[in-house]
Short mmCIF file of N, CA and C in Angstrom, two decimals:
data_model
loop_
_atom_site.label_atom_id
_atom_site.label_comp_id
_atom_site.label_asym_id
_atom_site.label_seq_id
_atom_site.Cartn_x
_atom_site.Cartn_y
_atom_site.Cartn_z
N UNK A 22 27.66 6.57 -19.53
CA UNK A 22 27.44 5.58 -18.64
C UNK A 22 25.89 5.13 -18.95
N UNK A 23 25.45 3.78 -19.08
CA UNK A 23 24.30 3.38 -19.23
C UNK A 23 23.30 3.55 -18.04
N UNK A 24 22.05 4.04 -18.37
CA UNK A 24 21.14 4.11 -17.29
C UNK A 24 20.33 2.80 -17.26
N UNK A 25 20.09 2.37 -15.93
CA UNK A 25 19.54 1.08 -15.60
C UNK A 25 18.05 1.67 -15.52
N UNK A 26 17.14 0.77 -16.17
CA UNK A 26 15.63 1.01 -16.18
C UNK A 26 15.15 -0.06 -15.15
N UNK A 27 15.01 0.23 -13.90
CA UNK A 27 14.45 -0.81 -12.87
C UNK A 27 12.70 -0.79 -13.06
N UNK A 28 12.29 -1.98 -12.79
CA UNK A 28 10.89 -2.24 -13.02
C UNK A 28 10.22 -1.39 -11.75
N UNK A 29 9.06 -0.63 -12.12
CA UNK A 29 8.55 0.00 -11.04
C UNK A 29 7.82 -0.92 -9.92
N UNK A 30 7.79 -0.51 -8.73
CA UNK A 30 7.17 -1.16 -7.75
C UNK A 30 5.66 -1.43 -8.23
N UNK A 31 5.18 -2.49 -7.76
CA UNK A 31 3.80 -2.89 -7.87
C UNK A 31 2.84 -2.06 -7.02
N UNK A 32 1.89 -1.42 -7.32
CA UNK A 32 0.94 -0.73 -6.53
C UNK A 32 -0.06 -1.89 -5.90
N UNK A 33 -0.17 -1.57 -4.51
CA UNK A 33 -1.04 -2.50 -3.83
C UNK A 33 -2.36 -2.55 -4.31
N UNK A 34 -2.98 -3.86 -4.63
CA UNK A 34 -4.52 -3.96 -5.20
C UNK A 34 -5.48 -3.57 -4.32
N UNK A 35 -5.27 -3.51 -3.08
CA UNK A 35 -6.37 -3.26 -1.95
C UNK A 35 -6.37 -1.73 -1.81
N UNK A 36 -5.35 -1.01 -1.73
CA UNK A 36 -5.57 0.51 -1.31
C UNK A 36 -5.29 1.21 -2.53
N UNK A 37 -4.63 0.82 -3.66
CA UNK A 37 -4.29 1.56 -4.73
C UNK A 37 -3.16 2.59 -4.49
N UNK A 38 -2.45 2.29 -3.46
CA UNK A 38 -1.18 3.11 -3.15
C UNK A 38 -1.49 4.06 -1.97
N UNK A 39 -2.77 4.29 -1.76
CA UNK A 39 -3.09 5.16 -0.54
C UNK A 39 -3.13 4.23 0.70
N UNK A 40 -1.89 4.08 1.18
CA UNK A 40 -1.67 2.96 2.21
C UNK A 40 -2.03 3.49 3.63
N UNK A 41 -1.98 4.67 3.94
CA UNK A 41 -2.25 5.22 5.40
C UNK A 41 -3.35 6.30 5.27
N UNK A 42 -4.21 6.19 5.86
CA UNK A 42 -5.28 7.15 5.98
C UNK A 42 -5.75 7.54 7.38
N UNK A 43 -6.53 8.53 7.66
CA UNK A 43 -6.95 8.94 9.06
C UNK A 43 -8.44 9.05 8.74
N UNK A 44 -8.99 8.22 9.67
CA UNK A 44 -10.53 8.22 9.69
C UNK A 44 -11.12 8.97 10.75
N UNK A 45 -11.97 9.87 10.72
CA UNK A 45 -12.61 10.81 11.55
C UNK A 45 -13.63 9.76 12.46
N UNK A 46 -13.57 9.90 13.76
CA UNK A 46 -14.53 9.04 14.63
C UNK A 46 -15.79 9.82 14.61
N UNK A 47 -15.95 11.09 14.52
CA UNK A 47 -17.11 11.76 14.58
C UNK A 47 -17.22 12.47 16.13
N UNK A 48 -16.03 12.26 16.78
CA UNK A 48 -16.05 12.89 18.18
C UNK A 48 -15.17 14.35 17.98
N UNK A 49 -15.64 15.36 18.61
CA UNK A 49 -15.06 16.61 18.65
C UNK A 49 -14.25 16.79 19.89
N UNK A 50 -12.99 17.32 19.63
CA UNK A 50 -12.07 17.58 20.76
C UNK A 50 -12.50 18.93 21.36
N UNK A 51 -11.84 19.45 22.47
CA UNK A 51 -12.26 20.59 22.95
C UNK A 51 -12.02 21.82 22.19
N UNK A 52 -11.03 21.73 21.38
CA UNK A 52 -10.69 22.90 20.50
C UNK A 52 -11.60 22.84 19.21
N UNK A 53 -12.49 21.86 19.09
CA UNK A 53 -13.43 21.97 17.97
C UNK A 53 -13.07 21.02 16.80
N UNK A 54 -11.71 20.48 16.94
CA UNK A 54 -11.34 19.78 15.78
C UNK A 54 -11.85 18.33 15.91
N UNK A 55 -11.79 17.39 15.09
CA UNK A 55 -12.26 16.04 15.08
C UNK A 55 -11.27 15.05 15.47
N UNK A 56 -11.46 14.05 16.30
CA UNK A 56 -10.56 12.99 16.71
C UNK A 56 -10.45 12.10 15.48
N UNK A 57 -9.30 11.71 15.34
CA UNK A 57 -8.94 10.83 14.07
C UNK A 57 -8.24 9.52 14.62
N UNK A 58 -8.30 8.59 13.65
CA UNK A 58 -7.63 7.32 13.94
C UNK A 58 -6.88 7.01 12.70
N UNK A 59 -5.48 6.64 12.96
CA UNK A 59 -4.66 6.40 11.74
C UNK A 59 -4.79 5.04 11.38
N UNK A 60 -4.98 4.66 10.20
CA UNK A 60 -5.13 3.14 9.86
C UNK A 60 -4.27 2.98 8.62
N UNK A 61 -3.46 1.70 8.74
CA UNK A 61 -2.53 1.32 7.43
C UNK A 61 -3.37 0.24 6.73
N UNK A 62 -3.07 0.06 5.58
CA UNK A 62 -3.66 -1.02 4.76
C UNK A 62 -2.99 -2.34 5.25
N UNK A 63 -3.93 -3.36 5.51
CA UNK A 63 -3.47 -4.62 6.12
C UNK A 63 -2.65 -5.41 4.94
N UNK A 64 -2.88 -5.21 3.84
CA UNK A 64 -2.16 -6.03 2.81
C UNK A 64 -0.64 -5.59 2.57
N UNK A 65 -0.57 -4.27 2.44
CA UNK A 65 0.87 -3.71 2.17
C UNK A 65 1.47 -3.23 3.58
N UNK A 66 0.77 -3.03 4.63
CA UNK A 66 1.39 -2.58 5.99
C UNK A 66 1.78 -1.04 5.77
N UNK A 67 1.03 -0.37 4.98
CA UNK A 67 1.24 1.09 5.02
C UNK A 67 2.36 1.55 3.88
N UNK A 68 2.80 0.59 3.21
CA UNK A 68 3.90 1.23 2.13
C UNK A 68 3.38 1.53 0.95
N UNK A 69 2.16 0.95 0.39
CA UNK A 69 1.55 1.31 -0.83
C UNK A 69 1.95 0.29 -2.04
N UNK A 70 2.88 -0.31 -1.52
CA UNK A 70 3.41 -1.30 -2.79
C UNK A 70 3.41 -2.73 -2.15
N UNK A 71 3.44 -3.75 -3.15
CA UNK A 71 3.58 -5.03 -2.55
C UNK A 71 4.51 -5.81 -3.42
N UNK A 72 5.08 -6.85 -3.12
CA UNK A 72 6.17 -7.63 -3.63
C UNK A 72 5.45 -8.34 -4.91
N UNK A 73 6.18 -8.32 -5.99
CA UNK A 73 5.97 -9.04 -7.11
C UNK A 73 5.95 -10.53 -6.79
N UNK A 74 4.77 -11.29 -7.23
CA UNK A 74 4.85 -12.65 -6.89
C UNK A 74 5.94 -13.42 -7.72
N UNK A 75 6.39 -14.49 -7.15
CA UNK A 75 7.42 -15.19 -7.76
C UNK A 75 6.93 -16.15 -8.91
N UNK A 76 7.61 -16.37 -9.96
CA UNK A 76 7.13 -17.01 -10.89
C UNK A 76 7.33 -18.54 -10.62
N UNK A 77 6.41 -19.33 -10.82
CA UNK A 77 6.41 -20.70 -10.36
C UNK A 77 6.42 -21.62 -11.61
N UNK A 78 7.26 -22.36 -11.77
CA UNK A 78 7.43 -23.17 -13.04
C UNK A 78 6.65 -24.32 -12.92
N UNK A 79 5.87 -24.70 -13.88
CA UNK A 79 5.05 -25.80 -13.62
C UNK A 79 5.34 -27.08 -14.62
N UNK A 80 5.54 -28.24 -13.94
CA UNK A 80 5.93 -29.28 -15.05
C UNK A 80 4.82 -29.88 -15.71
N UNK A 81 5.03 -29.95 -17.05
CA UNK A 81 3.83 -30.78 -17.88
C UNK A 81 3.95 -32.06 -17.67
N UNK A 82 2.59 -32.82 -17.53
CA UNK A 82 2.68 -34.38 -17.52
C UNK A 82 2.75 -34.95 -18.87
N UNK A 83 3.65 -35.94 -19.11
CA UNK A 83 3.80 -36.44 -20.46
C UNK A 83 3.03 -37.75 -20.67
#
């Protein structure tokens, strides 16, 4: 059976594939740990990949 070679997903140019991060706020909780805020990349919405742009055909002026 033939193996299909699908094109790899395009990695997001804004986050380089690291789409979800936890940012420390600097505030300490009662147990001594730091409070964090989860943040997703606004471009890829936390997936790490983006859709390939559609190819646009341009007509040449004659």
